[in-house]
Amino acid sequence: MAASKASKSKRPNRPGADAGRIYASLRRIRRVEEEIARIYPTDKIKSPVHLSIGQEGIAVGVCDALEPRDAVSGTYRGHATYLAKGGSLPGMMAELFGKDTGCARGKGGSMHLIDMKANVLGTSAVVGTTVPVAVGFAMAQKMRKTGAVVACFMGDGATEEGCFPESLNFAALHKLPVIFVCENNGFAIHEPIAKRQATDKLCQRVATYGIPAKRFVDSDTRAIRTHIAGALPKMRKGGGPIFIECMTWRWREHVGPGDDYDAGFRSRSTLVRWQKKDPVEIAAKALAKAARAEIDAAIEAEIAAAIKFAEESPFPPVEELFTDVFA
Amino acid sequence: MSSPKLAWPGRPEDGRRVLRYVDALSESVALEMERDRSVFLFGLDVDDHKAIQGSTRGLLEKFGPDRVFTTPLSEDAMTGVAIGAAMAGMRPIHVHIRMDFLMLCMNQLVNIAAKARYMYGGQVKVPLVVRTIIGKSWGQGAQHSQGLHSMFMHVPGLKVCAPSNAHDAKGALAAAIRDDNPVVFVEHRLLYATEAFVAEGAYLVPPGRSRVCRWGRDVTVVGISNMVVEALRAAELLKEVGVSAEVIDPIWLAPLDSETIVESVRRTRKLLIVDNGWNMCGAGAEIAARVAEACAGEGPVSIRRIGFAPTPCPPSPILENAFYPNPATIAAEAFALARPDAAPWAPDPSSAKLAYQMQFKGPF
Ligand SMILES: Cc1ncc(C[n+]2csc(CCOP(=O)(O)OP(=O)(O)O)c2C)c(N)n1
Ligand SMILES: [Mg+2]
């Protein structure tokens, strides 16, 4: 599932040879999170999980355009970005189970996934804090002339933190290779965006920094992928940051395996509308039945193996508490 | 000079009503908001259906969205907004669901709120309450579990309160709201469900008065926030080996009533401080230093501290358990202090486990 070369298609928004790869990435993330939700009531995962079910198209659209040398910076709702960029699935599962073999050795949990081998930067549970960190990582790419870019994911709520505009300004000022990706699901926990932001003109706000900004109203995976792939060559040559705002919908509750429609603050009918744009289903339609079945079977086997790995791995020994406080 | 002993006002004529910590918080705010039009409450998610784990339940319905409202995710600026409103004569209560998020408020709290009265020559005051909750358990992890009260204790001009039971939570929150200074009000998630006798009307648990929760002869144990409850559990365990522990709750960490602690240590000559935070430069360090200073030249005093392991908090259950003091480790430390010549002792695991089910309904 590692990120692939950016391939140019003549009909960029139509499925091409990459249809199988994109479907597989989407379907794999969806199934991993469904499995997490299934396991959760057993209490084997003692870590607050923020599922991205419904939002996967953004992570996959962006990450599919990236190269392995590029980095992603996600959030505590980070399973999708981690997996889409090629983070280790067994490492993630074991981390959720609190095991020694976890990607953070049981010291991070679901909110702090990391896989530096795959250039997945660590995620934070303090909203917005990773945005400037991603900018700094990008600045180092410029200083070291690696040509790599950093895709920095954040929620709509994160854009309200002071460090967001501060980071935009700095990235634009120094023409840093950052793809700012706002996953706008309209809510921060249970608070709708209209109670938090004076206007919904986020892209205009960002554009005033001289950063090209584009909104994707239904976050079509392919449209996002095409846009990112098109922007990358210039960015790699010092063209500076870009910004995308991807409108989306969190199908499940803010944290935990269930949903929150009974609480009355958002409607199930909106969910139904978004489910008609389910990125996994859309990607599936581009494939023949047999091809899908083959991919699905491989995914189920991979997930089952990852869960088994997590279950069978040992917990960290108690001495591990004191390691890595300092480098 | 004897320090004021806090009596429990939960008298029988109050009906000995039992209330949960979480409900005591919302009741206290409701009473103060009724009493004083200038009190308002804001912060992320204070008005949603979960109502900050229930602690703001009913306030929106009672007082409306002008006095109870959510904010953008902008803790730094919102703290400044609260300070400005306070300078203009309002009494804001700014709520944060995790203490970790206070790090975003640090500049405003330390550089403006704490100093405004002084550096503006007494022309303004900042009657601000910052309510904040220490998280624990279920793999909260490194950024949702920190007890950072000592950082605020360090700064002149800030008051810090960390009540350990529903009675004190209600009275101290009222005192914080009526205080003309910025108060960092530290709650603990695991205390929310605990119950105590709580009088129906308003009352104050004022700054700078510690409470002796349990009398004892052999060792003084000071607990902070949730660690008061763990210390009381430890005291029960210590009874098995004939050690009598006195448990003290400072309630207010700044101003700190160390007199009550010193008085106790003068009798026991042994002091164990159990903090809900790290030992290094922690609340325990301050308490230990004050006791050592006060008792200098009066003969030997033994002091120990126990707090978070000197690491970030890990989510993996085995590591997380080892990170926190618990009744068994507290009891073992207290025993070592009280019986320095005896072989080390630790409660047997089954009674240590039982200790966790022990509920305390103050007055202790
Ligand atoms: C600085 C900070 N403030 C508040 C919180 C509590 N909190 C956790 S997630 C969240 C909502 C964030 O919303 P958004 O950025 O839109 O991301 P989403 O969860 O919708 O993906 C909030 C307020 C936090 N973790 N960090
Ligand atoms: Mg959101």
XYZ file of C-alpha atoms and ligand atoms in Angstrom:
718
model
C 0.000 0.000 0.000
C 2.990 2.315 -0.044
C 2.519 5.547 -1.925
C 3.074 5.259 -5.619
C 4.617 7.429 -8.283
C 2.405 10.241 -9.388
C 1.060 8.965 -12.690
C -0.411 11.361 -15.206
C -3.654 10.164 -16.711
C -5.170 11.723 -19.824
C -8.569 11.714 -18.166
C -7.569 12.608 -14.685
C -10.940 12.229 -13.031
C -11.727 8.909 -14.641
C -10.523 5.604 -13.319
C -7.395 4.320 -14.986
C -4.851 1.686 -14.186
C -4.685 3.023 -10.647
C -8.338 2.207 -9.931
C -7.460 -1.005 -8.162
C -4.829 0.646 -6.024
C -7.086 3.480 -4.921
C -9.980 1.168 -4.179
C -7.705 -1.147 -2.213
C -6.368 1.705 -0.109
C -9.856 3.051 0.647
C -11.399 -0.313 1.323
C -8.500 -1.366 3.530
C -8.801 1.705 5.745
C -12.571 1.290 6.003
C -12.292 -2.346 6.966
C -9.520 -1.726 9.479
C -11.661 0.841 11.272
C -14.759 -1.333 11.120
C -12.721 -4.070 12.746
C -11.504 -1.661 15.418
C -15.128 -0.750 16.144
C -16.029 -4.451 16.292
C -13.208 -5.272 18.721
C -13.676 -2.163 20.870
C -16.416 -3.481 23.188
C -14.061 -6.302 24.283
C -11.892 -3.655 26.007
C -8.778 -5.053 24.374
C -8.191 -1.622 22.871
C -7.789 0.664 25.874
C -7.179 3.797 23.865
C -9.624 6.489 22.755
C -10.276 5.865 19.035
C -11.338 8.628 16.642
C -12.558 6.872 13.531
C -12.287 8.463 10.109
C -14.986 6.291 8.536
C -16.549 8.331 5.726
C -13.564 10.682 5.443
C -11.051 8.233 3.948
C -11.166 9.690 0.440
C -9.179 12.733 1.509
C -6.233 10.835 2.963
C -6.188 8.424 0.054
C -6.584 11.146 -2.572
C -3.650 13.097 -1.165
C -1.375 10.213 -0.243
C -1.844 8.362 -3.514
C -0.256 11.306 -5.288
C 2.737 11.387 -2.926
C 6.046 9.577 -3.199
C 7.606 7.535 -0.392
C 10.053 10.355 0.384
C 7.170 12.747 1.059
C 5.797 12.972 4.585
C 2.334 13.198 6.080
C 1.338 14.809 9.331
C -2.026 13.668 10.624
C -4.219 14.210 13.647
C -5.564 12.072 16.490
C -8.189 11.090 13.872
C -5.229 9.670 12.051
C -5.794 6.021 11.170
C -6.591 6.917 7.545
C -3.598 9.185 6.932
C -1.275 6.696 8.609
C -2.495 3.781 6.533
C -2.856 5.715 3.273
C 0.775 6.812 3.484
C 2.000 3.296 4.126
C 2.244 3.140 7.911
C 2.583 -0.419 9.179
C -0.823 -2.017 9.837
C 0.432 -4.595 12.359
C 2.318 -1.787 14.105
C -0.852 0.278 14.346
C -2.998 -2.596 15.589
C -0.444 -3.562 18.207
C -0.276 0.077 19.319
C -4.028 0.174 19.822
C -3.738 -2.985 21.898
C -0.985 -1.332 23.963
C 1.605 -3.898 22.935
C 5.377 -3.777 22.862
C 5.330 -4.327 19.084
C 3.168 -1.262 18.509
C 4.413 1.539 16.289
C 5.018 3.631 19.428
C 5.819 0.586 21.617
C 2.618 0.989 23.587
C 3.586 4.484 24.646
C 1.454 6.421 22.198
C -1.920 4.796 21.646
C -4.394 5.521 18.885
C -3.922 9.292 19.141
C -0.141 9.150 18.647
C 0.488 6.923 15.660
C 3.842 7.259 13.939
C 5.885 5.413 11.326
C 9.003 7.329 10.387
C 10.049 4.576 7.938
C 7.002 5.453 5.877
C 7.415 9.176 6.592
C 4.292 9.262 8.717
C 4.975 11.926 11.336
C 3.627 11.448 14.852
C 0.136 12.704 15.615
C -0.971 14.801 18.555
C -4.038 14.875 20.774
C -3.748 18.621 21.295
C -5.618 20.084 18.347
C -3.534 22.098 15.902
C -0.190 21.472 17.577
C 1.216 19.425 14.707
C 0.543 22.074 12.059
C 3.687 24.149 12.768
C 5.648 20.959 13.377
C 4.779 19.833 9.855
C 5.854 23.240 8.572
C 9.198 22.824 10.322
C 9.620 19.378 8.840
C 8.977 20.933 5.439
C 11.465 23.706 6.123
C 14.112 21.066 6.756
C 13.287 19.498 3.391
C 13.926 22.852 1.760
C 17.140 23.418 3.717
C 18.388 19.966 2.843
C 17.133 20.208 -0.749
C 15.394 16.831 -0.669
C 12.600 17.840 -3.004
C 10.168 16.150 -0.624
C 6.901 17.737 0.452
C 4.869 17.442 3.648
C 1.116 16.941 3.583
C -0.251 18.439 6.770
C -3.753 17.248 7.720
C -5.972 19.073 10.177
C -9.634 19.332 11.082
C -11.805 22.411 10.650
C -11.467 23.063 14.373
C -7.694 23.176 14.152
C -7.911 26.172 11.807
C -9.216 28.198 14.765
C -6.013 27.793 16.730
C -3.583 30.684 16.513
C -0.794 28.438 15.288
C -2.732 27.787 12.078
C -2.562 31.283 10.533
C 0.895 31.719 12.037
C 2.018 28.583 10.237
C 0.377 29.618 6.972
C 2.167 32.925 7.053
C 5.543 31.385 7.714
C 5.144 28.637 5.120
C 4.115 31.188 2.492
C 6.850 33.629 3.489
C 9.539 30.985 3.094
C 7.895 29.140 0.198
C 7.905 25.861 2.082
C 6.739 22.615 0.474
C 3.591 22.053 2.537
C 0.247 20.765 1.368
C -2.181 22.017 4.005
C -5.198 19.718 4.027
C -8.255 20.716 6.022
C -10.682 17.856 6.562
C -13.783 19.949 7.131
C -16.433 17.674 8.625
C -18.410 20.620 9.936
C -17.961 19.749 13.604
C -15.485 19.960 16.418
C -16.712 17.213 18.725
C -20.386 18.267 18.893
C -20.029 21.943 18.076
C -21.056 22.919 14.533
C -18.743 25.202 12.624
C -21.341 27.987 12.526
C -20.994 28.347 16.295
C -17.220 28.652 15.999
C -16.346 30.583 12.858
C -17.637 33.979 11.748
C -17.678 33.052 8.072
C -17.196 29.897 6.040
C -14.685 31.529 3.718
C -11.693 29.518 4.867
C -10.169 29.278 1.401
C -10.398 33.037 0.939
C -8.746 33.588 4.287
C -5.896 31.284 3.386
C -5.539 32.807 -0.079
C -4.721 36.194 1.427
C -1.356 34.723 2.403
C -0.676 34.105 -1.271
C -1.336 30.404 -0.872
C -3.347 28.778 -3.673
C -6.461 27.432 -1.961
C -9.148 25.156 -3.302
C -12.281 23.691 -1.806
C -13.549 20.210 -2.668
C -17.257 20.211 -1.951
C -17.701 16.466 -1.858
C -14.103 15.369 -1.439
C -13.995 13.101 -4.459
C -10.908 10.945 -4.055
C -9.840 11.229 -7.680
C -10.382 14.950 -7.925
C -8.202 15.473 -4.861
C -5.558 13.122 -6.188
C -5.446 14.884 -9.542
C -5.181 18.294 -7.937
C -2.310 17.259 -5.672
C -0.469 15.437 -8.431
C -0.741 18.544 -10.575
C 0.634 20.811 -7.876
C 3.564 18.664 -6.801
C 6.127 19.366 -9.552
C 6.084 23.101 -8.846
C 6.106 22.576 -5.102
C 9.166 20.364 -5.338
C 10.962 23.207 -7.083
C 10.303 25.781 -4.407
C 6.865 26.966 -5.468
C 5.624 27.201 -1.905
C 2.644 25.780 -0.057
C -0.852 24.976 -1.245
C -4.065 24.555 0.704
C -7.085 22.370 0.138
C -10.317 22.353 2.102
C -12.125 19.045 1.788
C -15.759 19.046 2.838
C -16.647 15.739 4.413
C -18.704 13.967 7.057
C -17.685 11.962 10.061
C -20.070 9.032 9.952
C -19.446 7.864 13.502
C -19.258 9.569 16.894
C -16.351 11.915 17.679
C -14.545 9.335 19.775
C -15.439 5.684 20.181
C -16.907 2.988 17.968
C -20.574 4.008 17.801
C -22.495 6.891 16.253
C -24.047 10.003 17.782
C -27.231 10.674 15.838
C -29.463 10.006 18.847
C -27.876 12.943 20.678
C -29.802 15.245 18.361
C -27.110 17.714 17.356
C -26.781 16.457 13.783
C -29.150 14.576 11.598
C -29.095 11.092 10.263
C -30.510 12.357 6.969
C -27.271 14.269 6.346
C -25.396 11.054 6.962
C -27.563 9.327 4.381
C -26.764 12.075 1.888
C -23.044 11.656 2.491
C -23.279 7.905 2.314
C -24.389 8.307 -1.286
C -20.918 9.765 -1.875
C -19.170 6.978 -0.002
C -15.605 7.089 -1.371
C -15.207 3.339 -0.983
C -18.345 2.608 -2.991
C -17.427 5.112 -5.689
C -14.001 3.548 -6.079
C -15.535 0.099 -6.103
C -17.729 0.950 -9.080
C -14.645 1.432 -11.239
C -13.720 -2.204 -10.811
C -14.998 -5.482 -12.130
C -16.569 -7.763 -9.543
C -13.803 -10.321 -9.723
C -11.064 -7.735 -9.303
C -12.843 -6.344 -6.241
C -13.318 -9.758 -4.734
C -9.646 -10.475 -5.080
C -8.669 -7.195 -3.426
C -11.235 -7.676 -0.674
C -9.967 -11.141 0.129
C -6.386 -9.937 0.363
C -7.447 -7.090 2.665
C -9.385 -9.395 4.985
C -6.392 -11.708 5.251
C -4.039 -8.826 5.944
C -6.291 -7.375 8.653
C -6.864 -10.732 10.302
C -3.102 -11.260 10.414
C -2.562 -7.799 11.913
C -5.149 -8.408 14.642
C -3.614 -11.783 15.401
C -0.207 -10.148 15.596
C -1.548 -7.536 17.998
C -3.328 -10.109 20.153
C -0.321 -12.385 20.374
C 2.295 -9.710 20.956
C 3.474 -9.192 24.537
C 2.770 -6.113 26.600
C 5.836 -3.963 27.181
C 7.832 -4.966 30.247
C 7.324 -2.580 33.140
C 10.914 -1.257 32.859
C 9.886 0.154 29.505
C 8.117 2.919 31.432
C 11.453 4.670 31.914
C 13.031 4.313 28.474
C 13.013 7.058 25.840
C 12.259 9.910 28.213
C 15.421 11.321 26.708
C 17.132 10.421 23.448
C -0.041 29.934 66.532
C -2.641 27.404 65.638
C -4.030 27.406 62.134
C -7.740 27.371 61.461
C -9.138 23.855 61.267
C -11.792 23.467 58.665
C -14.931 21.984 60.071
C -17.358 20.138 57.852
C -20.448 22.238 57.485
C -22.459 19.183 56.458
C -24.590 19.312 59.593
C -27.631 17.072 60.104
C -29.942 20.050 59.651
C -28.636 20.184 56.086
C -30.395 16.889 55.598
C -27.023 15.200 55.055
C -27.636 15.306 51.372
C -25.204 13.248 49.326
C -24.068 14.690 46.013
C -21.584 13.658 43.347
C -18.531 15.827 42.730
C -19.658 16.527 39.187
C -23.084 17.728 40.336
C -21.569 19.800 43.116
C -19.618 21.724 40.476
C -22.648 22.602 38.381
C -24.701 23.392 41.480
C -22.055 25.769 42.736
C -21.840 27.608 39.421
C -25.630 27.824 39.223
C -25.847 29.355 42.693
C -23.143 31.891 41.910
C -24.699 32.790 38.565
C -28.017 33.359 40.285
C -26.357 35.464 42.924
C -24.225 37.608 40.636
C -25.193 38.738 37.125
C -21.572 39.333 36.210
C -20.689 35.630 36.409
C -20.685 33.814 33.080
C -19.296 30.486 31.922
C -17.689 29.737 28.597
C -15.285 27.324 26.956
C -15.241 24.651 24.310
C -18.214 22.299 24.571
C -19.700 23.701 27.783
C -23.108 23.847 26.070
C -23.239 20.492 24.284
C -25.222 17.447 25.401
C -22.254 15.954 27.241
C -21.843 19.180 29.246
C -18.137 18.687 30.124
C -18.686 15.193 31.549
C -21.837 16.546 33.200
C -20.201 19.352 35.150
C -22.019 22.145 33.266
C -25.307 20.224 33.098
C -28.378 22.432 33.196
C -26.557 25.766 33.092
C -27.421 26.617 29.493
C -31.095 25.861 30.152
C -31.087 27.975 33.304
C -29.057 30.961 32.190
C -29.261 30.982 28.401
C -26.649 31.242 25.664
C -25.567 34.770 26.599
C -24.084 33.521 29.841
C -23.207 29.944 28.891
C -21.514 29.512 25.536
C -18.935 27.597 23.572
C -15.889 29.105 21.880
C -13.740 28.486 18.847
C -10.720 26.230 19.401
C -8.665 29.250 20.400
C -7.610 28.731 24.007
C -4.847 31.330 23.946
C -7.049 34.141 22.652
C -10.071 33.029 24.692
C -8.010 33.314 27.860
C -7.142 36.852 26.901
C -10.806 37.515 26.190
C -11.681 36.234 29.647
C -9.063 38.485 31.197
C -10.385 41.514 29.336
C -13.941 40.776 30.392
C -12.776 40.350 33.983
C -10.988 43.702 33.881
C -14.269 45.214 32.694
C -16.084 43.922 35.754
C -17.335 40.518 34.648
C -16.542 37.249 36.432
C -15.725 34.719 33.738
C -15.416 30.992 34.324
C -13.357 29.538 31.480
C -13.648 25.763 31.203
C -11.152 23.292 29.726
C -11.945 19.613 29.544
C -8.270 18.684 30.005
C -5.553 20.354 32.009
C -3.117 19.697 29.165
C -4.886 22.366 27.110
C -3.954 25.006 29.669
C -0.525 25.008 28.074
C -2.115 27.038 25.283
C -3.309 29.576 27.873
C 0.005 29.877 29.644
C 1.095 33.182 28.140
C -2.132 34.981 28.973
C -2.389 33.470 32.449
C 1.216 33.996 33.465
C 2.035 37.222 31.660
C -1.252 39.098 31.995
C -3.721 37.569 34.437
C -1.199 36.902 37.190
C 0.470 40.292 36.943
C -2.185 42.770 35.913
C -3.115 43.819 39.438
C 0.496 44.418 40.380
C 2.077 45.842 37.262
C -0.841 48.176 36.649
C -0.455 49.549 40.138
C -3.722 48.226 41.498
C -5.902 49.894 38.879
C -7.453 46.657 37.633
C -8.354 43.228 38.945
C -8.840 39.924 37.158
C -11.567 37.867 38.872
C -11.204 34.884 36.547
C -11.760 31.189 37.241
C -10.119 28.657 34.942
C -11.794 25.291 35.494
C -9.762 22.358 34.277
C -9.790 18.563 34.609
C -6.900 16.146 35.036
C -7.569 13.039 32.946
C -6.723 9.475 33.909
C -7.132 5.899 32.682
C -8.318 4.266 29.489
C -5.110 5.026 27.657
C -5.482 8.807 27.858
C -1.805 8.918 27.088
C 0.849 11.558 27.332
C -1.253 14.610 26.425
C -4.546 13.935 28.208
C -3.350 13.048 31.689
C -1.095 15.748 33.020
C -1.370 17.332 36.449
C 0.343 20.670 35.925
C -0.846 22.547 39.028
C 2.680 23.180 40.284
C 3.456 25.277 37.198
C 0.722 27.664 38.266
C 1.650 27.518 41.970
C 5.008 28.911 40.929
C 3.596 32.211 39.739
C 2.754 35.040 42.160
C -0.692 36.426 41.451
C -2.294 33.114 40.563
C -4.330 31.081 43.021
C -4.570 27.327 42.607
C -7.215 25.034 44.036
C -7.537 21.244 43.708
C -10.460 19.936 45.787
C -10.707 16.198 46.378
C -14.364 15.744 47.283
C -17.795 17.053 46.347
C -18.187 19.153 49.473
C -14.980 21.069 48.930
C -15.533 21.240 45.183
C -18.760 23.150 45.688
C -17.485 25.486 48.384
C -14.091 26.121 46.844
C -15.546 26.814 43.405
C -17.866 29.398 44.948
C -14.900 30.930 46.776
C -12.922 30.967 43.522
C -15.741 32.717 41.676
C -16.059 35.354 44.392
C -12.298 35.838 44.572
C -11.010 38.998 42.907
C -7.976 37.169 41.520
C -7.347 34.604 38.804
C -7.859 31.083 40.147
C -6.793 27.889 38.385
C -9.364 25.369 39.591
C -8.070 21.831 39.165
C -10.535 18.954 39.046
C -9.869 15.277 38.501
C -11.843 13.089 36.147
C -11.906 10.131 38.529
C -13.377 12.270 41.292
C -16.450 13.169 39.274
C -18.486 10.160 40.357
C -17.422 10.292 44.010
C -19.997 11.404 46.559
C -19.889 13.491 49.705
C -22.287 15.288 52.013
C -23.040 18.604 50.389
C -25.240 21.297 51.869
C -27.927 22.673 49.574
C -27.245 26.360 49.916
C -24.142 28.305 49.014
C -21.122 28.109 51.290
C -17.417 28.826 50.902
C -14.322 26.703 51.281
C -11.949 29.637 51.327
C -8.396 29.881 50.008
C -5.502 28.883 52.201
C -7.055 26.388 54.583
C -6.057 22.743 54.657
C -8.305 19.988 55.933
C -7.321 17.112 58.187
C -9.344 14.311 56.624
C -8.307 11.627 59.060
C -6.469 11.787 62.351
C -3.402 9.630 62.908
C -0.353 9.237 65.128
C 2.451 7.659 63.137
C 2.776 9.407 59.810
C 1.351 12.476 58.088
C 0.212 11.854 54.532
C -0.606 14.867 52.371
C -2.599 14.035 49.261
C -3.270 16.315 46.330
C -6.488 16.200 44.329
C -7.414 12.591 43.583
C -4.435 11.410 45.611
C -6.317 12.329 48.790
C -8.703 9.498 47.990
C -5.820 7.126 47.248
C -4.123 8.189 50.491
C -7.282 7.451 52.489
C -7.394 4.006 50.913
C -3.744 3.554 51.822
C -4.511 4.604 55.396
C -7.058 1.785 55.625
C -4.450 -0.681 54.393
C -1.945 0.622 56.918
C -4.332 -0.218 59.760
C -3.613 -3.904 59.046
C -0.048 -3.389 60.236
C -0.945 -1.068 63.059
C 0.259 2.108 61.409
C -1.957 5.088 62.042
C -1.799 7.634 59.226
C -3.020 11.203 59.379
C -4.298 12.339 55.981
C -4.320 16.017 55.072
C -5.836 17.666 52.026
C -4.455 21.169 51.330
C -7.487 21.868 49.060
C -5.923 25.177 48.035
C -2.352 24.836 46.773
C -1.830 28.577 46.415
C -2.170 30.186 48.850
C -1.030 27.081 50.685
C -1.866 26.487 54.334
C 1.270 24.637 55.332
C 0.634 25.438 59.012
C -1.864 22.618 59.343
C 0.645 20.230 57.788
C 3.500 21.482 59.961
C 1.403 21.042 63.082
C 0.699 17.462 62.157
C 4.335 16.709 61.323
C 5.420 18.175 64.640
C 3.524 15.274 66.212
C 4.311 12.456 63.756
C 7.836 13.534 62.686
C 7.107 11.763 59.392
C 5.728 13.265 56.217
C 4.677 11.595 52.985
C 3.386 13.777 50.170
C 1.382 12.086 47.456
C 1.032 14.241 44.385
C -1.099 14.015 41.302
C 1.841 15.216 39.269
C 5.584 14.881 38.957
C 7.828 15.279 41.994
C 10.437 17.482 40.335
C 9.653 21.066 41.383
C 6.176 19.807 42.229
C 3.668 20.707 44.910
C 5.323 18.090 47.112
C 8.673 19.821 46.817
C 7.127 23.054 48.094
C 5.334 21.336 50.961
C 8.465 19.403 51.939
C 10.547 22.556 51.885
C 8.087 24.473 54.037
C 7.883 21.693 56.602
C 11.675 21.336 56.679
C 12.055 25.088 57.169
C 9.403 25.270 59.859
C 10.720 22.271 61.782
C 14.405 23.115 61.483
C 16.222 22.617 64.766
C 13.331 20.758 66.347
C 14.798 17.288 65.836
C 14.671 14.876 62.932
C 11.784 14.815 60.478
C 11.654 12.202 57.716
C 10.090 13.229 54.442
C 9.235 11.272 51.316
C 7.452 12.169 48.118
C 5.551 9.975 45.726
C 4.019 11.169 42.473
C 3.840 10.387 38.773
C 6.805 8.409 37.471
C 9.296 10.887 35.952
C 8.088 10.063 32.444
C 5.221 11.067 30.167
C 2.090 8.989 30.833
C 1.962 5.867 28.660
C -1.362 4.334 27.564
C -0.397 0.649 27.678
C -2.122 -0.703 30.819
C 0.913 -2.211 32.557
C 2.979 0.916 32.039
C 0.076 3.186 32.951
C -0.402 1.343 36.247
C 3.262 1.736 37.073
C 3.098 5.435 36.261
C 0.674 6.364 39.057
C 0.926 6.109 42.840
C -1.781 3.767 44.134
C -3.006 2.742 47.585
C -0.491 -0.094 47.772
C 2.553 1.969 46.809
C 1.428 4.813 49.063
C 0.908 2.421 51.973
C 4.342 0.860 51.411
C 6.025 4.284 51.399
C 4.145 5.398 54.482
C 5.071 2.183 56.277
C 8.745 2.649 55.414
C 8.569 6.126 56.929
C 6.622 5.107 60.015
C 8.636 1.962 60.734
C 12.139 2.700 59.449
C 13.632 -0.249 61.327
C 11.092 -2.845 60.227
C 11.443 -4.998 57.130
C 9.797 -3.397 54.095
C 6.108 -4.141 53.848
C 3.554 -3.879 51.084
C -0.123 -4.729 51.386
C -1.031 -8.056 49.862
C -2.417 -7.621 46.364
C -5.919 -8.824 47.183
C -6.507 -6.247 49.910
C -4.855 -3.591 47.730
C -7.394 -4.460 45.081
C -10.235 -4.266 47.580
C -8.977 -0.855 48.622
C -9.973 0.408 45.210
C -13.617 -0.317 45.889
C -13.540 1.704 49.071
C -15.717 4.786 48.818
C -15.366 7.703 51.173
C -18.216 10.034 51.895
C -16.870 13.075 53.661
C -16.794 14.289 56.361
C -13.997 11.801 56.801
C -6.040 22.458 21.998
C -7.168 21.545 22.190
N -8.368 22.041 22.525
C -9.411 21.216 22.689
C -9.275 19.881 22.514
C -10.459 18.962 22.689
N -10.812 18.438 21.379
C -10.407 17.231 20.969
S -10.866 16.903 19.400
C -11.641 18.384 19.252
C -12.349 18.757 17.987
C -11.448 19.082 16.890
O -12.200 19.303 15.755
P -11.577 19.288 14.323
O -10.275 19.982 14.306
O -12.608 19.782 13.382
O -11.265 17.750 14.043
P -12.281 16.518 13.927
O -12.326 15.877 15.270
O -13.595 17.021 13.494
O -11.661 15.587 12.954
C -11.539 19.106 20.426
C -12.137 20.421 20.646
C -8.003 19.400 22.179
N -7.781 18.078 22.025
N -6.974 20.230 22.013
Mg -14.083 18.759 12.433
